[in-house]
CSV table of C-alpha atoms in Angstrom, one decimal:
chain,number,residue,atom,x,y,z
A,1,UNK,CA,82.3,161.8,-120.8
A,2,UNK,CA,79.3,161.5,-118.7
A,3,UNK,CA,78.8,163.4,-115.5
A,4,UNK,CA,79.4,160.9,-112.7
A,5,UNK,CA,76.8,162.5,-110.7
A,6,UNK,CA,74.0,161.7,-113.0
A,7,UNK,CA,70.9,159.8,-112.0
A,8,UNK,CA,69.6,156.6,-113.6
A,9,UNK,CA,66.1,155.5,-113.8
A,10,UNK,CA,64.6,152.3,-114.9
A,11,UNK,CA,62.8,152.7,-118.0
A,12,UNK,CA,59.9,149.8,-118.0
A,13,UNK,CA,59.1,150.2,-121.8
A,14,UNK,CA,62.8,149.3,-123.1
A,15,UNK,CA,64.0,147.2,-120.1
A,16,UNK,CA,67.2,149.3,-119.9
A,17,UNK,CA,68.6,151.9,-117.4
A,18,UNK,CA,68.6,155.4,-119.1
A,19,UNK,CA,69.8,158.7,-117.8
A,20,UNK,CA,67.5,161.0,-115.8
A,21,UNK,CA,67.7,163.6,-118.3
A,22,UNK,CA,66.9,161.2,-121.0
A,23,UNK,CA,63.9,160.1,-119.2
A,24,UNK,CA,62.7,163.7,-118.6
A,25,UNK,CA,63.0,164.3,-122.7
A,26,UNK,CA,61.1,161.0,-123.3
A,27,UNK,CA,58.5,162.1,-120.9
A,28,UNK,CA,58.0,166.0,-122.6
A,29,UNK,CA,57.2,164.3,-126.1
A,30,UNK,CA,55.8,160.7,-125.8
A,31,UNK,CA,54.6,160.9,-129.7
A,32,UNK,CA,58.1,160.4,-130.6
A,33,UNK,CA,58.9,156.4,-131.2
A,34,UNK,CA,62.4,155.2,-131.7
A,35,UNK,CA,63.1,152.7,-134.2
A,36,UNK,CA,66.0,150.8,-133.8
A,37,UNK,CA,67.7,148.2,-136.2
A,38,UNK,CA,69.0,144.9,-135.3
A,39,UNK,CA,72.1,146.1,-134.0
A,40,UNK,CA,70.7,149.1,-132.4
A,41,UNK,CA,71.2,151.8,-135.0
A,42,UNK,CA,68.5,154.6,-134.9
A,43,UNK,CA,66.2,154.3,-138.3
A,44,UNK,CA,64.9,157.7,-139.7
A,45,UNK,CA,62.2,158.0,-142.5
A,46,UNK,CA,64.2,157.7,-146.0
A,47,UNK,CA,66.7,155.4,-144.5
A,48,UNK,CA,68.2,152.4,-146.6
A,49,UNK,CA,68.1,149.2,-144.9
A,50,UNK,CA,69.4,145.6,-145.5
A,51,UNK,CA,67.8,142.4,-144.6
A,52,UNK,CA,69.9,140.2,-142.2
A,53,UNK,CA,67.6,137.2,-143.0
A,54,UNK,CA,65.8,135.2,-145.5
A,55,UNK,CA,62.2,136.2,-145.1
A,56,UNK,CA,59.4,134.5,-146.5
A,57,UNK,CA,56.4,137.1,-147.8
A,58,UNK,CA,52.9,136.3,-147.0
A,59,UNK,CA,50.2,136.7,-149.8
A,60,UNK,CA,53.0,137.2,-152.5
A,61,UNK,CA,54.9,133.8,-152.7
A,62,UNK,CA,58.1,135.4,-152.8
A,63,UNK,CA,61.1,134.9,-150.5
A,64,UNK,CA,63.4,138.0,-149.6
A,65,UNK,CA,66.8,136.8,-149.4
A,66,UNK,CA,69.6,138.0,-146.6
A,67,UNK,CA,71.6,141.1,-148.0
A,68,UNK,CA,68.8,142.9,-150.0
A,69,UNK,CA,69.0,146.1,-150.0
A,70,UNK,CA,65.4,148.2,-149.2
A,71,UNK,CA,65.7,151.9,-150.0
A,72,UNK,CA,63.7,154.7,-148.9
A,73,UNK,CA,61.9,153.2,-145.8
A,74,UNK,CA,58.9,154.8,-143.9
A,75,UNK,CA,58.5,154.7,-140.0
A,76,UNK,CA,54.8,153.8,-139.4
A,77,UNK,CA,54.6,155.0,-135.6
A,78,UNK,CA,55.4,151.5,-134.0
A,79,UNK,CA,58.8,151.1,-132.6
A,80,UNK,CA,59.1,147.5,-134.4
A,81,UNK,CA,57.8,148.1,-137.8
A,82,UNK,CA,59.0,149.6,-140.8
A,83,UNK,CA,56.7,150.5,-144.1
A,84,UNK,CA,58.7,149.8,-147.4
A,85,UNK,CA,58.6,149.3,-151.0
A,86,UNK,CA,59.8,146.3,-152.9
A,87,UNK,CA,59.4,145.3,-156.3
A,88,UNK,CA,56.3,143.5,-156.8
A,89,UNK,CA,55.1,143.5,-153.4
A,90,UNK,CA,52.5,146.5,-152.4
A,91,UNK,CA,52.3,147.4,-148.5
A,92,UNK,CA,55.3,145.7,-147.3
A,93,UNK,CA,55.9,146.0,-143.3
A,94,UNK,CA,59.2,144.8,-141.9
A,95,UNK,CA,60.0,144.1,-138.6
A,96,UNK,CA,63.0,146.4,-137.3
A,97,UNK,CA,64.8,143.4,-135.8
A,98,UNK,CA,65.4,141.9,-139.4
A,99,UNK,CA,67.0,144.9,-141.0
A,100,UNK,CA,70.3,146.9,-140.7
A,101,UNK,CA,70.9,150.1,-141.5
A,102,UNK,CA,73.4,150.8,-144.6
């Protein structure tokens, strides 16, 4: 249960109201980027994700179908991009909004 006396501040980067203690923690280490999937789950290096939409891969003449499992993702430092491998496609970068954590 949260303390009712906790102050909240508006985070312009995310467009959300966050607690003052969380804002202070983010200010101490701005290099840490939180990457969240389509439903808001926090992603980390090595996670497996599932595609929630059919995606056409540019330059590979291939379509990745909804439900395809991508294993062992890597975070790129961008809050919306993840680097991953899939058979036959090198250098695949997916947007976090099109995946769901398994």
